[in-house]
CSV table of C-alpha atoms and ligand atoms in Angstrom, one decimal:
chain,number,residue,atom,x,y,z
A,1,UNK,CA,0.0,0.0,0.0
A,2,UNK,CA,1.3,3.8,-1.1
A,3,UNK,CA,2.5,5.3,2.1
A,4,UNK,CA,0.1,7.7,2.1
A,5,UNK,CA,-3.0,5.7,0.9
A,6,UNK,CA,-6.2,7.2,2.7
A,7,UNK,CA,-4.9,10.6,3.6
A,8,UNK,CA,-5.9,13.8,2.6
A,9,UNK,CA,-3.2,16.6,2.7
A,10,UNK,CA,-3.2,20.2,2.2
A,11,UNK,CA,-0.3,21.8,0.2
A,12,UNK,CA,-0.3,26.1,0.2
A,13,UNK,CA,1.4,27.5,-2.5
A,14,UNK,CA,1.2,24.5,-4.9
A,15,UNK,CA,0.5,25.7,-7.8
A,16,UNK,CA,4.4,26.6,-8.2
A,17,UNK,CA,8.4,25.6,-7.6
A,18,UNK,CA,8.4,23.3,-4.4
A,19,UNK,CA,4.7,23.5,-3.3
A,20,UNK,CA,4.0,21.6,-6.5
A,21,UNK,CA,6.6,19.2,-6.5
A,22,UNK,CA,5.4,18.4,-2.7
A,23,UNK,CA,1.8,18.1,-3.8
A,24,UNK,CA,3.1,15.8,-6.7
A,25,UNK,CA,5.1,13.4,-4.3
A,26,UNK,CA,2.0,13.3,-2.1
A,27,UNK,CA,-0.5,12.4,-4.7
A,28,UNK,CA,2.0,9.7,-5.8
A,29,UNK,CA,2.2,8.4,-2.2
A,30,UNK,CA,-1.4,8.1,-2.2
A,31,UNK,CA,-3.0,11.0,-0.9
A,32,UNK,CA,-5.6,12.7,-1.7
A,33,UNK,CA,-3.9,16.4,-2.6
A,34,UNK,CA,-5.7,20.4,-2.2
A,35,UNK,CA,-3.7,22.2,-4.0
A,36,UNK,CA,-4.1,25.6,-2.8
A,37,UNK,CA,-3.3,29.0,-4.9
A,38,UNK,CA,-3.9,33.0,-4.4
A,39,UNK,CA,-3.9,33.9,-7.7
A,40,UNK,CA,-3.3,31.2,-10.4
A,41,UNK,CA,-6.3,29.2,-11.1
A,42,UNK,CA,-4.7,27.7,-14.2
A,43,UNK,CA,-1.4,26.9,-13.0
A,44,UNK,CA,-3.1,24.9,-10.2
A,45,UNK,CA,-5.4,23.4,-12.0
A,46,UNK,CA,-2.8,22.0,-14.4
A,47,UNK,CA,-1.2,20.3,-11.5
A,48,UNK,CA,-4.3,18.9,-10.2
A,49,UNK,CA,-4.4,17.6,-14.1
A,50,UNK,CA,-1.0,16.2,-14.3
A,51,UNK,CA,-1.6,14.5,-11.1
A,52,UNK,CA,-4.8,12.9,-11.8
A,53,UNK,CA,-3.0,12.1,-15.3
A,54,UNK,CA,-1.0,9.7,-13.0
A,55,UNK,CA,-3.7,7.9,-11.3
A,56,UNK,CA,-3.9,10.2,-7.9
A,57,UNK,CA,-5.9,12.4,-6.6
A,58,UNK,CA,-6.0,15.9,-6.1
A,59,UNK,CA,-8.1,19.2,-6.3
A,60,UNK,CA,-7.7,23.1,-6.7
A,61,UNK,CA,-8.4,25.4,-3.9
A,62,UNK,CA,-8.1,28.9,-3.8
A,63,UNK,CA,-7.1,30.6,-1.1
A,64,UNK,CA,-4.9,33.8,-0.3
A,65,UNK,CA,-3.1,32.5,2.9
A,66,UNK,CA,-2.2,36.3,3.9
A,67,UNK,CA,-5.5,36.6,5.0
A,68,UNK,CA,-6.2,34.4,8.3
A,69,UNK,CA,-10.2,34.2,7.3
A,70,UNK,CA,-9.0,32.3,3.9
A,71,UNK,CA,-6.1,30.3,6.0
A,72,UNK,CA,-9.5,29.0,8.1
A,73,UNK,CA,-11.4,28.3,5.5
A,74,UNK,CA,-9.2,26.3,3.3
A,75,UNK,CA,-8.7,23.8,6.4
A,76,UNK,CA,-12.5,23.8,7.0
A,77,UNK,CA,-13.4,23.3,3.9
A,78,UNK,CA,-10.9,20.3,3.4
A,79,UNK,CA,-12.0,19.0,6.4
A,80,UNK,CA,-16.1,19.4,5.3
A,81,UNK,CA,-15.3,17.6,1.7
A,82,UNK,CA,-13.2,15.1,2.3
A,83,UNK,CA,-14.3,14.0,6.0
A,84,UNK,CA,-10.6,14.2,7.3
A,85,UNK,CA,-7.3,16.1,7.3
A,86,UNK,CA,-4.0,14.4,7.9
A,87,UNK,CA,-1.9,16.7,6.6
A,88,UNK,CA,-1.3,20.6,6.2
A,89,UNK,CA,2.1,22.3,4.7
A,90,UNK,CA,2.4,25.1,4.9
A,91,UNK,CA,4.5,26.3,2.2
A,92,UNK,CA,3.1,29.5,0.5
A,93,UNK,CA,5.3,32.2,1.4
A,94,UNK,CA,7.1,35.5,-0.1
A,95,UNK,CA,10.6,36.5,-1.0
A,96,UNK,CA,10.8,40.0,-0.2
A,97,UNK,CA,14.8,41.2,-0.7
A,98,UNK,CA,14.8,44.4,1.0
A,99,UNK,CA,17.1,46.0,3.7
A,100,UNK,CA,16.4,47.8,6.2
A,101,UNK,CA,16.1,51.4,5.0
A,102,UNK,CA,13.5,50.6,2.0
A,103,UNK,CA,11.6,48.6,3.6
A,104,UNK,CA,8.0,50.3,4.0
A,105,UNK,CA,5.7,49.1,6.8
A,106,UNK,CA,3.3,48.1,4.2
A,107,UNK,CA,6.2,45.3,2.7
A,108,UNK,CA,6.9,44.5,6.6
A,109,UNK,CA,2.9,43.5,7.3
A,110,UNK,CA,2.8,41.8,4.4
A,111,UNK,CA,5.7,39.2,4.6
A,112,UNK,CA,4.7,38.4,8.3
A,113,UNK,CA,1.1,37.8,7.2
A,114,UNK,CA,1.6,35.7,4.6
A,115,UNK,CA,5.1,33.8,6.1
A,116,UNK,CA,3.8,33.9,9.6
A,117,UNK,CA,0.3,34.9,10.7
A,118,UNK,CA,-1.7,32.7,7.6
A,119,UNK,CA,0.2,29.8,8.6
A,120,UNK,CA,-0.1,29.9,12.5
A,121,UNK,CA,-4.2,30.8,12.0
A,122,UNK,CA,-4.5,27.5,9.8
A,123,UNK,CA,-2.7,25.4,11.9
A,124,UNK,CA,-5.2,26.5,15.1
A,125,UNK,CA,-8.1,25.4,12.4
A,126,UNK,CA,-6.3,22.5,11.9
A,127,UNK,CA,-5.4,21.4,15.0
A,128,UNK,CA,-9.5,21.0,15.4
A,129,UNK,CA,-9.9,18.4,12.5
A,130,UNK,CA,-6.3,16.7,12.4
A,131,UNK,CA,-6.7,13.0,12.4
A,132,UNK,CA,-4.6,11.7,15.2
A,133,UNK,CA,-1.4,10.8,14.6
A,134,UNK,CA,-1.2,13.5,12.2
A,135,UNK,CA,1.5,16.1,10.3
A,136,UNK,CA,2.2,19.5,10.1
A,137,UNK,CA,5.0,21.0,8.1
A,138,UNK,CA,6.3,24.3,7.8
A,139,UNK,CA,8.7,25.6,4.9
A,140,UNK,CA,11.3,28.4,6.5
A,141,UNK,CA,14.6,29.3,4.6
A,142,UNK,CA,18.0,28.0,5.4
A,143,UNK,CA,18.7,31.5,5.6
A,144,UNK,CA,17.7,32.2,9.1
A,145,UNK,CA,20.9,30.2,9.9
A,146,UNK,CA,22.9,32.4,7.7
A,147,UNK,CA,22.4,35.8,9.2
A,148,UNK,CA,22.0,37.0,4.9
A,149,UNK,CA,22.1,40.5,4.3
A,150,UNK,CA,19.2,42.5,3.0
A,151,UNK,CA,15.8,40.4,3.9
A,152,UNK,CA,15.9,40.7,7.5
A,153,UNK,CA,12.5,41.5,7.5
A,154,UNK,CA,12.0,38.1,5.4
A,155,UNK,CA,14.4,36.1,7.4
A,156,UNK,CA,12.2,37.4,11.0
A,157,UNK,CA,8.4,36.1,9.6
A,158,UNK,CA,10.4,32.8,8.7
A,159,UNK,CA,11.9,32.6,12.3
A,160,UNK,CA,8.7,33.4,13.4
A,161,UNK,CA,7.3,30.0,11.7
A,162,UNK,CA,10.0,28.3,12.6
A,163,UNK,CA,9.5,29.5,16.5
A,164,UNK,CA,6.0,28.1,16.3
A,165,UNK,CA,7.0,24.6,15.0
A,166,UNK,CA,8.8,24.3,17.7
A,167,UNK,CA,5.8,25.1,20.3
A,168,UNK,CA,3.3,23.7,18.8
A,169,UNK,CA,4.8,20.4,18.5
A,170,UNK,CA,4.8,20.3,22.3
A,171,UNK,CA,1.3,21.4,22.2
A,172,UNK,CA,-0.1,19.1,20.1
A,173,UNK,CA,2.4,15.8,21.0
A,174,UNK,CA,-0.7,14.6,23.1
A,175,UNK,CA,-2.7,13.6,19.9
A,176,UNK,CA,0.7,12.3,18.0
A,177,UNK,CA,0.5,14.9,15.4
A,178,UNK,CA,4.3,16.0,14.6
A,179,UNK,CA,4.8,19.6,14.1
A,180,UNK,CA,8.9,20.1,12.1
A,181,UNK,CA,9.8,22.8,10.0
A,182,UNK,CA,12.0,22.2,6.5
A,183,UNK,CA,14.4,24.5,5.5
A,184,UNK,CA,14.9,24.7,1.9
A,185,UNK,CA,18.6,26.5,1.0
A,186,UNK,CA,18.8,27.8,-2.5
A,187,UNK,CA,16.3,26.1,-5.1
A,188,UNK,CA,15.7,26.3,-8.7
A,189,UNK,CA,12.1,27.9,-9.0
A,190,UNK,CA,10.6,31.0,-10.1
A,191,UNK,CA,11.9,33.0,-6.7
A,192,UNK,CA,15.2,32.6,-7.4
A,193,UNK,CA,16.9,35.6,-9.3
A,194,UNK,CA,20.5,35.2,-11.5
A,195,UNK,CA,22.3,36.9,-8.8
A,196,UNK,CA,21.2,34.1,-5.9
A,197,UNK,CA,21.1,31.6,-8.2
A,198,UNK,CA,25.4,32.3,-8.6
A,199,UNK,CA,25.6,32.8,-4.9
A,200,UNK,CA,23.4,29.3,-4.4
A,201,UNK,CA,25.6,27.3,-6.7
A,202,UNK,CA,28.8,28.7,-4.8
A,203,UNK,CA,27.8,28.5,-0.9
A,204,UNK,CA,27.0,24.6,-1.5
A,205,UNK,CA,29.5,22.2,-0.8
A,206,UNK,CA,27.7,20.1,-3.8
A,207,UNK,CA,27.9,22.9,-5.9
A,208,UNK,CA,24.4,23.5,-7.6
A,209,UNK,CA,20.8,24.5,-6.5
A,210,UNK,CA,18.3,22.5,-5.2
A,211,UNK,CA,15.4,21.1,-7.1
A,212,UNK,CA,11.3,21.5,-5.3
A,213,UNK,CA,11.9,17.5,-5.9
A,214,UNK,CA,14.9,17.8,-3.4
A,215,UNK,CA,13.1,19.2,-1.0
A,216,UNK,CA,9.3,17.1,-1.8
A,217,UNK,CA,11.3,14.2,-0.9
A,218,UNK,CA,12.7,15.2,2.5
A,219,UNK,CA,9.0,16.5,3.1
A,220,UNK,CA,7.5,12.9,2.2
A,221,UNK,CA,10.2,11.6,4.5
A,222,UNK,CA,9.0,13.8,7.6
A,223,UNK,CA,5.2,12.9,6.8
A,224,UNK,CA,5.6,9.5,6.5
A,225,UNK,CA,5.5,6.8,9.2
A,226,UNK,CA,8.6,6.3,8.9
A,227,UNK,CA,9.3,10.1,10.7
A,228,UNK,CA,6.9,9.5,13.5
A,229,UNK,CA,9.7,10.5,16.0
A,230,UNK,CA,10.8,13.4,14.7
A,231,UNK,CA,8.8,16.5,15.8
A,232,UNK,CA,9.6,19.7,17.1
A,233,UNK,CA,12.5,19.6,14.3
A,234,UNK,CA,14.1,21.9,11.8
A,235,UNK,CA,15.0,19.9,9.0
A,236,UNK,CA,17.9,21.7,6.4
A,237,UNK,CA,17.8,21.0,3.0
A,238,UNK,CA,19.6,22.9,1.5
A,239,UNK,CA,22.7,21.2,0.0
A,240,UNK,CA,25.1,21.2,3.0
A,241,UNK,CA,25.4,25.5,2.9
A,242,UNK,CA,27.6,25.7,5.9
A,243,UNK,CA,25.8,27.5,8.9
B,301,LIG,N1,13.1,29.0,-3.8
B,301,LIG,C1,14.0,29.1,-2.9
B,301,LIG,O1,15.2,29.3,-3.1
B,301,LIG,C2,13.5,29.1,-1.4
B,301,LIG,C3,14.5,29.0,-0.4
B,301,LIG,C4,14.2,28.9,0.9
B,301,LIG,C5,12.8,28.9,1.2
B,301,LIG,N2,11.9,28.9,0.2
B,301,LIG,C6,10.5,28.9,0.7
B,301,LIG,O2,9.8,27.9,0.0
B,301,LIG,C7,8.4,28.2,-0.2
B,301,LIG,C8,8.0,28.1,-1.6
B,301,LIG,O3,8.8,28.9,-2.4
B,301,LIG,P1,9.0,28.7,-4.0
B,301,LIG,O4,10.4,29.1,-4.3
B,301,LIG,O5,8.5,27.4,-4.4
B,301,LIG,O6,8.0,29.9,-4.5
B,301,LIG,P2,7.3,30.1,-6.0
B,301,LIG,O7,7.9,29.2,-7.0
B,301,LIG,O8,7.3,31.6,-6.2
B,301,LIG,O9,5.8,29.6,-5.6
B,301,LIG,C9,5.1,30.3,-4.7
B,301,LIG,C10,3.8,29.6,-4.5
B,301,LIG,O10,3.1,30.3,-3.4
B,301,LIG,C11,1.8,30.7,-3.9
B,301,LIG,N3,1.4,31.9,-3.2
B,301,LIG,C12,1.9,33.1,-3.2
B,301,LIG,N4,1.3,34.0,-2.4
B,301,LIG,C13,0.2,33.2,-1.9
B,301,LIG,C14,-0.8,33.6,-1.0
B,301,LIG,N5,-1.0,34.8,-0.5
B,301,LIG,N6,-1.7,32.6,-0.7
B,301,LIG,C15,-1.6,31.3,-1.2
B,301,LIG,N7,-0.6,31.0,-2.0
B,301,LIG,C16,0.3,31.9,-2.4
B,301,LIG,C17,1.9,30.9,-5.4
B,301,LIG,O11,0.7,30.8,-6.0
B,301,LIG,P3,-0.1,32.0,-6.7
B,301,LIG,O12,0.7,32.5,-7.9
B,301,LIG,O13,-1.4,31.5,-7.0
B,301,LIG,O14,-0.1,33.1,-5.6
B,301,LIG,C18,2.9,29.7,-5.7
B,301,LIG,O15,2.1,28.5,-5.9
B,301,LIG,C19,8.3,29.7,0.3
B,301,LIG,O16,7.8,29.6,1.6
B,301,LIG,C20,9.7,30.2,0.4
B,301,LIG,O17,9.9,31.2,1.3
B,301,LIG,C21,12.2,29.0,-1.1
């Protein structure tokens, strides 16, 4: 049996780079996949396509996960079709490459609500429908390890997430749901411009980017069974970048 066989999973952000390779691997593994979006019906809906072209299961959901009423009601709403939630990644998130003296208080609220606040209001909706036994996963940034220059604003909504992975999976270790954050380093999608893509290449000791399949995989890993004591965690993929 696929080693996700039965579950339904939420993916934010999948309708792009590493949200869609996660909601890929899932469907593959057997699970029934919501591949949420903001603003790209299309894009999502030709992942849900390509997935169901394979056999699995999956549909679009939009959603803007900046916005804590949408965060709830994507998890609700799972919950109300499907009868079940096993899983929720929360992986939608902005790139915002600004230092300190241009950033504008309107950039500021923005990256924390869509990094930070949307993911912390859909994991309280979810921990009220999350089968027992259940996953949470939150994507951060190697760089919070790295101290990088120009993002801070970025880097402090991912430390943020990262903060409440940690708490939460204490909170909710009663039920058996496992709470870990993965860290992505550099990877190939559309966020990545020419000048971290060089920068990427050179920081890693295996001397390339990642690929979303590089980091799906260590995702499906920390989902799986096989992960069930590991929680709490922040797992780095991100090609060995030395911290
Ligand atoms: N790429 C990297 O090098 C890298 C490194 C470290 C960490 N990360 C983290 O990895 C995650 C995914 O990044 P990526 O590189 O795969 O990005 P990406 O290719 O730009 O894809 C972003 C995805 O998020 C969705 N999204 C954006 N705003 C949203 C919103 N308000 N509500 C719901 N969905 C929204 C986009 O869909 P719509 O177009 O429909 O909005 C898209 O599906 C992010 O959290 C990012 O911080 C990436």
């Amino acid at each position: 049996m696929a080693a996700l066989s039965g579950k339904v999973a939420i993916v934010t952000g999948a309708s792009n780079g590493i949200g869609r390779a996660i909601a890929e691997r899932f469907a593959e593994d057997g699970a029934i996949v919501v591949v949420n979006h903001s603003k790209s019906p299309e894009k999502a809906q030709q992942v849900v396509i390509g997935i169901q072209a394979k056999g699995g299961k999956a549909v679009a959901f939009q959603a803007d996960m900046s916005r804590v009423s949408e965060a709830r009601r994507l998890v609700r709403e799972t919950a109300k079709q499907f009868g079940r939630l096993d899983i929720l990644v929360n992986n939608a998130g902005r790139f915002m490459p600004k230092p300190l003296a241009e950033t504008t208080e309107e950039d500021f609220d923005q990256v924390v609500a869509l990094n930070a606040k949307g993911p912390y209001f859909a994991m309280q909706e979810a921990a009220l429908v999350l089968k027992d036994g259940g996953r949470i996963v939150n994507i951060s940034t190697d760089g919070t390890h790295l101290s990088f220059p120009g993002a801070t604003a970025y880097l402090g909504s991912k430390g943020a997430l990262e903060q409440y992975t940690r708490g939460l999976a204490q909170e909710l270790a009663p039920r058996k749901i496992t709470v870990n954050t993965v860290s992505p380093g550099f990877t190939e999608t559309g966020m990545i411009t020419d000048q971290y893509r060089q920068i990427g290449i050179q920081m890693s000791p295996l001397k390339r980017l990642g690929t979303p399949k590089d980091i799906a995989d260590v995702v499906a890993f920390i989902v799986s069974d096989e992960a069930r004591w590991i929680t709490g965690q922040n797992v780095h993929a991100g090609g060995g970048i030395v911290m």
